[in-house]
Amino acid sequence: QVQLVESGGGLVQTGGSLRLSCAASRSIFSINVMGWYRQTPGQQRGLVARITLGGSTNYADSVKGRFTISRDSAKNTVYLQMNSLKPEDTAIYYCNAVISSDVVDYWGKGTLVTVSS
């Protein structure tokens, strides 16, 4: 099992930046994939970015070139640096962890990002 705690959300103007953090309760090198998803009311939760144990990254097309996922193994933390934010980035952002030996994914409680126009 793993517990995930997100932080760093808030209110920012269009064009601004935020950095989200996801602190894991175990070594992130024991987790196969860690990622960020986002959800708006009435919409399904969708992938924003993810990073594998080997360091490979994937991004949603809508955030490529603006968002960067990274990790700090010493802090067991994964980050999402968000630049050039747009109003359509407004959502609750959730941290996700996939451990191959476990049946279920793990989720944090989410952090709200609001981008004002």
Short mmCIF file of N, CA and C in Angstrom, two decimals:
data_model
loop_
_atom_site.label_atom_id
_atom_site.label_comp_id
_atom_site.label_asym_id
_atom_site.label_seq_id
_atom_site.Cartn_x
_atom_site.Cartn_y
_atom_site.Cartn_z
N GLN A 1 0.83 -1.20 0.00
CA GLN A 1 0.00 0.00 0.00
C GLN A 1 0.86 1.24 0.00
N VAL A 2 0.24 2.37 -0.36
CA VAL A 2 0.92 3.64 -0.32
C VAL A 2 -0.12 4.73 -0.09
N GLN A 3 0.24 5.71 0.73
CA GLN A 3 -0.59 6.90 0.90
C GLN A 3 0.05 8.04 0.12
N LEU A 4 -0.81 8.83 -0.51
CA LEU A 4 -0.35 9.93 -1.35
C LEU A 4 -0.98 11.23 -0.84
N VAL A 5 -0.18 12.25 -0.69
CA VAL A 5 -0.68 13.55 -0.21
C VAL A 5 -0.24 14.63 -1.19
N GLU A 6 -1.22 15.27 -1.82
CA GLU A 6 -0.93 16.34 -2.76
C GLU A 6 -0.90 17.69 -2.04
N SER A 7 -0.16 18.60 -2.61
CA SER A 7 -0.14 19.98 -2.13
C SER A 7 0.29 20.89 -3.28
N GLY A 8 0.08 22.18 -3.09
CA GLY A 8 0.56 23.15 -4.06
C GLY A 8 -0.50 23.78 -4.93
N GLY A 9 -1.74 23.33 -4.81
CA GLY A 9 -2.79 23.94 -5.60
C GLY A 9 -3.11 25.34 -5.12
N GLY A 10 -3.91 26.03 -5.92
CA GLY A 10 -4.29 27.38 -5.54
C GLY A 10 -4.87 28.14 -6.70
N LEU A 11 -4.97 29.44 -6.50
CA LEU A 11 -5.52 30.34 -7.52
C LEU A 11 -4.38 31.08 -8.20
N VAL A 12 -4.39 31.07 -9.52
CA VAL A 12 -3.34 31.75 -10.28
C VAL A 12 -3.97 32.38 -11.51
N GLN A 13 -3.36 33.44 -12.00
CA GLN A 13 -3.86 34.09 -13.20
C GLN A 13 -3.39 33.37 -14.45
N THR A 14 -4.09 33.60 -15.53
CA THR A 14 -3.68 33.05 -16.82
C THR A 14 -2.24 33.44 -17.12
N GLY A 15 -1.47 32.44 -17.57
CA GLY A 15 -0.06 32.66 -17.85
C GLY A 15 0.86 32.40 -16.68
N GLY A 16 0.29 32.20 -15.51
CA GLY A 16 1.09 31.97 -14.31
C GLY A 16 1.57 30.54 -14.18
N SER A 17 2.23 30.28 -13.06
CA SER A 17 2.81 28.96 -12.81
C SER A 17 2.44 28.46 -11.43
N LEU A 18 2.40 27.16 -11.29
CA LEU A 18 2.23 26.50 -10.01
C LEU A 18 3.06 25.22 -10.04
N ARG A 19 3.48 24.78 -8.86
CA ARG A 19 4.12 23.48 -8.76
C ARG A 19 3.36 22.64 -7.76
N LEU A 20 2.86 21.53 -8.23
CA LEU A 20 2.18 20.58 -7.36
C LEU A 20 3.17 19.54 -6.85
N SER A 21 2.93 19.10 -5.63
CA SER A 21 3.77 18.06 -5.02
C SER A 21 2.89 16.89 -4.60
N CYS A 22 3.44 15.71 -4.72
CA CYS A 22 2.76 14.49 -4.26
C CYS A 22 3.76 13.71 -3.42
N ALA A 23 3.52 13.69 -2.13
CA ALA A 23 4.39 12.96 -1.21
C ALA A 23 3.86 11.56 -0.99
N ALA A 24 4.72 10.57 -1.21
CA ALA A 24 4.34 9.17 -1.04
C ALA A 24 4.85 8.65 0.29
N SER A 25 4.13 7.67 0.84
CA SER A 25 4.47 7.13 2.17
C SER A 25 5.51 6.02 2.09
N ARG A 26 5.99 5.73 0.89
CA ARG A 26 7.02 4.72 0.71
C ARG A 26 7.94 5.18 -0.40
N SER A 27 9.04 4.50 -0.57
CA SER A 27 9.99 4.87 -1.60
C SER A 27 9.31 4.89 -2.97
N ILE A 28 9.50 5.98 -3.70
CA ILE A 28 8.88 6.05 -5.03
C ILE A 28 9.55 5.07 -5.99
N PHE A 29 10.70 4.54 -5.63
CA PHE A 29 11.32 3.53 -6.48
C PHE A 29 10.75 2.14 -6.22
N SER A 30 9.76 2.05 -5.33
CA SER A 30 9.00 0.81 -5.17
C SER A 30 7.66 0.91 -5.87
N ILE A 31 7.44 2.01 -6.57
CA ILE A 31 6.17 2.27 -7.26
C ILE A 31 6.44 2.26 -8.76
N ASN A 32 5.67 1.49 -9.50
CA ASN A 32 5.96 1.31 -10.92
C ASN A 32 5.67 2.55 -11.76
N VAL A 33 4.56 3.19 -11.47
CA VAL A 33 4.20 4.40 -12.22
C VAL A 33 3.58 5.39 -11.25
N MET A 34 3.99 6.64 -11.36
CA MET A 34 3.32 7.71 -10.61
C MET A 34 2.86 8.75 -11.60
N GLY A 35 1.68 9.29 -11.33
CA GLY A 35 1.16 10.23 -12.30
C GLY A 35 0.24 11.26 -11.69
N TRP A 36 -0.09 12.21 -12.51
CA TRP A 36 -1.06 13.26 -12.16
C TRP A 36 -2.24 13.16 -13.12
N TYR A 37 -3.41 13.21 -12.55
CA TYR A 37 -4.65 13.23 -13.29
C TYR A 37 -5.43 14.47 -12.86
N ARG A 38 -6.39 14.87 -13.67
CA ARG A 38 -7.23 15.99 -13.29
C ARG A 38 -8.68 15.71 -13.67
N GLN A 39 -9.54 16.40 -12.94
CA GLN A 39 -10.98 16.18 -13.13
C GLN A 39 -11.72 17.48 -12.90
N THR A 40 -12.69 17.75 -13.78
CA THR A 40 -13.59 18.87 -13.62
C THR A 40 -15.00 18.32 -13.44
N PRO A 41 -15.91 19.11 -12.89
CA PRO A 41 -17.28 18.62 -12.64
C PRO A 41 -17.92 18.07 -13.91
N GLY A 42 -18.48 16.89 -13.81
CA GLY A 42 -19.16 16.27 -14.93
C GLY A 42 -18.26 15.59 -15.93
N GLN A 43 -16.96 15.64 -15.68
CA GLN A 43 -16.01 15.03 -16.61
C GLN A 43 -15.29 13.86 -15.94
N GLN A 44 -14.82 12.95 -16.77
CA GLN A 44 -14.01 11.86 -16.24
C GLN A 44 -12.63 12.36 -15.88
N ARG A 45 -12.04 11.65 -14.93
CA ARG A 45 -10.66 11.96 -14.56
C ARG A 45 -9.74 11.57 -15.72
N GLY A 46 -8.85 12.48 -16.10
CA GLY A 46 -7.98 12.21 -17.23
C GLY A 46 -6.51 12.39 -16.90
N LEU A 47 -5.68 11.67 -17.61
CA LEU A 47 -4.25 11.74 -17.39
C LEU A 47 -3.69 13.10 -17.77
N VAL A 48 -2.84 13.63 -16.92
CA VAL A 48 -2.10 14.85 -17.23
C VAL A 48 -0.65 14.48 -17.57
N ALA A 49 -0.02 13.73 -16.68
CA ALA A 49 1.37 13.33 -16.89
C ALA A 49 1.68 12.15 -15.98
N ARG A 50 2.63 11.33 -16.41
CA ARG A 50 3.04 10.22 -15.57
C ARG A 50 4.51 9.92 -15.81
N ILE A 51 5.11 9.28 -14.81
CA ILE A 51 6.52 8.91 -14.90
C ILE A 51 6.67 7.49 -14.41
N THR A 52 7.40 6.70 -15.17
CA THR A 52 7.58 5.30 -14.82
C THR A 52 8.80 5.12 -13.92
N LEU A 53 8.93 3.92 -13.41
CA LEU A 53 10.07 3.60 -12.55
C LEU A 53 11.38 3.85 -13.29
N GLY A 54 11.38 3.59 -14.59
CA GLY A 54 12.58 3.79 -15.38
C GLY A 54 12.82 5.23 -15.80
N GLY A 55 11.87 6.10 -15.49
CA GLY A 55 12.05 7.51 -15.79
C GLY A 55 11.37 7.99 -17.06
N SER A 56 10.68 7.10 -17.75
CA SER A 56 9.95 7.53 -18.95
C SER A 56 8.75 8.38 -18.55
N THR A 57 8.46 9.37 -19.37
CA THR A 57 7.35 10.27 -19.06
C THR A 57 6.35 10.30 -20.22
N ASN A 58 5.11 10.55 -19.86
CA ASN A 58 4.04 10.74 -20.84
C ASN A 58 3.23 11.96 -20.43
N TYR A 59 2.74 12.69 -21.42
CA TYR A 59 1.94 13.88 -21.15
C TYR A 59 0.69 13.88 -22.02
N ALA A 60 -0.36 14.45 -21.49
CA ALA A 60 -1.53 14.73 -22.31
C ALA A 60 -1.13 15.77 -23.34
N ASP A 61 -1.71 15.66 -24.54
CA ASP A 61 -1.37 16.61 -25.60
C ASP A 61 -1.61 18.05 -25.17
N SER A 62 -2.64 18.25 -24.37
CA SER A 62 -3.04 19.61 -23.99
C SER A 62 -2.03 20.29 -23.07
N VAL A 63 -1.11 19.52 -22.48
CA VAL A 63 -0.16 20.13 -21.54
C VAL A 63 1.29 20.02 -22.01
N LYS A 64 1.51 19.34 -23.12
CA LYS A 64 2.88 19.18 -23.62
C LYS A 64 3.53 20.54 -23.86
N GLY A 65 4.76 20.66 -23.39
CA GLY A 65 5.48 21.91 -23.53
C GLY A 65 5.20 22.93 -22.45
N ARG A 66 4.19 22.66 -21.62
CA ARG A 66 3.86 23.60 -20.53
C ARG A 66 4.06 22.96 -19.16
N PHE A 67 3.79 21.68 -19.05
CA PHE A 67 3.88 20.97 -17.77
C PHE A 67 5.07 20.02 -17.79
N THR A 68 5.67 19.84 -16.63
CA THR A 68 6.79 18.91 -16.49
C THR A 68 6.62 18.09 -15.23
N ILE A 69 6.70 16.79 -15.37
CA ILE A 69 6.65 15.90 -14.20
C ILE A 69 8.08 15.52 -13.83
N SER A 70 8.34 15.49 -12.53
CA SER A 70 9.67 15.13 -12.07
C SER A 70 9.55 14.46 -10.71
N ARG A 71 10.66 13.96 -10.21
CA ARG A 71 10.61 13.27 -8.93
C ARG A 71 11.88 13.53 -8.13
N ASP A 72 11.74 13.41 -6.82
CA ASP A 72 12.86 13.53 -5.89
C ASP A 72 12.82 12.30 -5.00
N SER A 73 13.69 11.36 -5.26
CA SER A 73 13.65 10.09 -4.53
C SER A 73 14.00 10.27 -3.06
N ALA A 74 14.81 11.26 -2.76
CA ALA A 74 15.19 11.49 -1.35
C ALA A 74 13.99 11.93 -0.53
N LYS A 75 13.05 12.58 -1.18
CA LYS A 75 11.86 13.07 -0.49
C LYS A 75 10.63 12.21 -0.79
N ASN A 76 10.80 11.16 -1.58
CA ASN A 76 9.66 10.33 -2.00
C ASN A 76 8.52 11.18 -2.54
N THR A 77 8.88 12.11 -3.38
CA THR A 77 7.92 13.11 -3.86
C THR A 77 7.99 13.22 -5.38
N VAL A 78 6.83 13.34 -5.99
CA VAL A 78 6.72 13.61 -7.42
C VAL A 78 6.11 15.00 -7.58
N TYR A 79 6.61 15.73 -8.53
CA TYR A 79 6.18 17.11 -8.76
C TYR A 79 5.52 17.25 -10.13
N LEU A 80 4.69 18.25 -10.23
CA LEU A 80 4.15 18.67 -11.52
C LEU A 80 4.34 20.17 -11.62
N GLN A 81 5.29 20.57 -12.43
CA GLN A 81 5.52 21.99 -12.68
C GLN A 81 4.60 22.42 -13.81
N MET A 82 3.77 23.39 -13.53
CA MET A 82 2.78 23.85 -14.50
C MET A 82 3.07 25.29 -14.86
N ASN A 83 3.40 25.53 -16.10
CA ASN A 83 3.69 26.87 -16.59
C ASN A 83 2.67 27.28 -17.65
N SER A 84 2.62 28.56 -17.92
CA SER A 84 1.70 29.09 -18.94
C SER A 84 0.29 28.55 -18.75
N LEU A 85 -0.17 28.67 -17.52
CA LEU A 85 -1.49 28.10 -17.19
C LEU A 85 -2.61 28.82 -17.91
N LYS A 86 -3.63 28.03 -18.25
CA LYS A 86 -4.80 28.53 -18.96
C LYS A 86 -6.04 28.26 -18.12
N PRO A 87 -7.11 29.00 -18.35
CA PRO A 87 -8.35 28.73 -17.60
C PRO A 87 -8.82 27.28 -17.75
N GLU A 88 -8.58 26.69 -18.89
CA GLU A 88 -9.01 25.29 -19.08
C GLU A 88 -8.17 24.29 -18.29
N ASP A 89 -7.12 24.75 -17.64
CA ASP A 89 -6.37 23.88 -16.74
C ASP A 89 -7.02 23.80 -15.36
N THR A 90 -8.04 24.62 -15.13
CA THR A 90 -8.74 24.59 -13.85
C THR A 90 -9.35 23.22 -13.60
N ALA A 91 -9.01 22.62 -12.47
CA ALA A 91 -9.48 21.26 -12.17
C ALA A 91 -8.98 20.87 -10.78
N ILE A 92 -9.48 19.75 -10.31
CA ILE A 92 -8.87 19.11 -9.16
C ILE A 92 -7.81 18.16 -9.70
N TYR A 93 -6.62 18.27 -9.19
CA TYR A 93 -5.50 17.45 -9.64
C TYR A 93 -5.25 16.35 -8.61
N TYR A 94 -5.17 15.14 -9.10
CA TYR A 94 -4.99 13.97 -8.24
C TYR A 94 -3.67 13.28 -8.56
N CYS A 95 -3.01 12.85 -7.52
CA CYS A 95 -1.81 12.03 -7.66
C CYS A 95 -2.22 10.56 -7.70
N ASN A 96 -1.54 9.80 -8.52
CA ASN A 96 -1.86 8.37 -8.71
C ASN A 96 -0.60 7.54 -8.63
N ALA A 97 -0.73 6.37 -8.05
CA ALA A 97 0.40 5.43 -7.98
C ALA A 97 -0.06 4.05 -8.40
N VAL A 98 0.75 3.42 -9.20
CA VAL A 98 0.48 2.05 -9.65
C VAL A 98 1.63 1.16 -9.19
N ILE A 99 1.26 0.15 -8.41
CA ILE A 99 2.22 -0.85 -7.96
C ILE A 99 1.82 -2.16 -8.60
N SER A 100 2.71 -2.71 -9.39
CA SER A 100 2.34 -3.84 -10.24
C SER A 100 1.84 -5.05 -9.45
N SER A 101 2.28 -5.21 -8.22
CA SER A 101 1.87 -6.37 -7.44
C SER A 101 0.50 -6.19 -6.79
N ASP A 102 -0.03 -4.98 -6.86
CA ASP A 102 -1.31 -4.68 -6.22
C ASP A 102 -2.43 -4.64 -7.26
N VAL A 103 -3.62 -4.96 -6.83
CA VAL A 103 -4.77 -5.03 -7.74
C VAL A 103 -5.30 -3.64 -8.07
N VAL A 104 -5.26 -2.75 -7.11
CA VAL A 104 -5.87 -1.43 -7.29
C VAL A 104 -4.80 -0.35 -7.42
N ASP A 105 -5.21 0.74 -8.06
CA ASP A 105 -4.38 1.94 -8.07
C ASP A 105 -4.59 2.67 -6.74
N TYR A 106 -3.67 3.58 -6.46
CA TYR A 106 -3.79 4.42 -5.26
C TYR A 106 -3.94 5.87 -5.69
N TRP A 107 -4.77 6.59 -4.93
CA TRP A 107 -5.05 7.98 -5.26
C TRP A 107 -4.91 8.86 -4.03
N GLY A 108 -4.46 10.08 -4.25
CA GLY A 108 -4.52 11.08 -3.21
C GLY A 108 -5.90 11.71 -3.18
N LYS A 109 -6.08 12.66 -2.28
CA LYS A 109 -7.39 13.29 -2.13
C LYS A 109 -7.60 14.44 -3.10
N GLY A 110 -6.53 14.88 -3.74
CA GLY A 110 -6.65 15.92 -4.74
C GLY A 110 -6.31 17.30 -4.22
N THR A 111 -5.92 18.16 -5.15
CA THR A 111 -5.65 19.56 -4.83
C THR A 111 -6.24 20.41 -5.94
N LEU A 112 -6.91 21.49 -5.56
CA LEU A 112 -7.64 22.30 -6.52
C LEU A 112 -6.73 23.35 -7.14
N VAL A 113 -6.76 23.40 -8.46
CA VAL A 113 -6.06 24.45 -9.21
C VAL A 113 -7.10 25.28 -9.94
N THR A 114 -7.06 26.57 -9.71
CA THR A 114 -7.99 27.48 -10.37
C THR A 114 -7.18 28.53 -11.13
N VAL A 115 -7.44 28.63 -12.42
CA VAL A 115 -6.74 29.60 -13.26
C VAL A 115 -7.76 30.65 -13.70
N SER A 116 -7.55 31.87 -13.28
CA SER A 116 -8.48 32.93 -13.59
C SER A 116 -8.10 33.60 -14.92
N SER A 117 -9.13 34.04 -15.63
CA SER A 117 -8.89 34.67 -16.94
C SER A 117 -8.74 36.17 -16.80
#
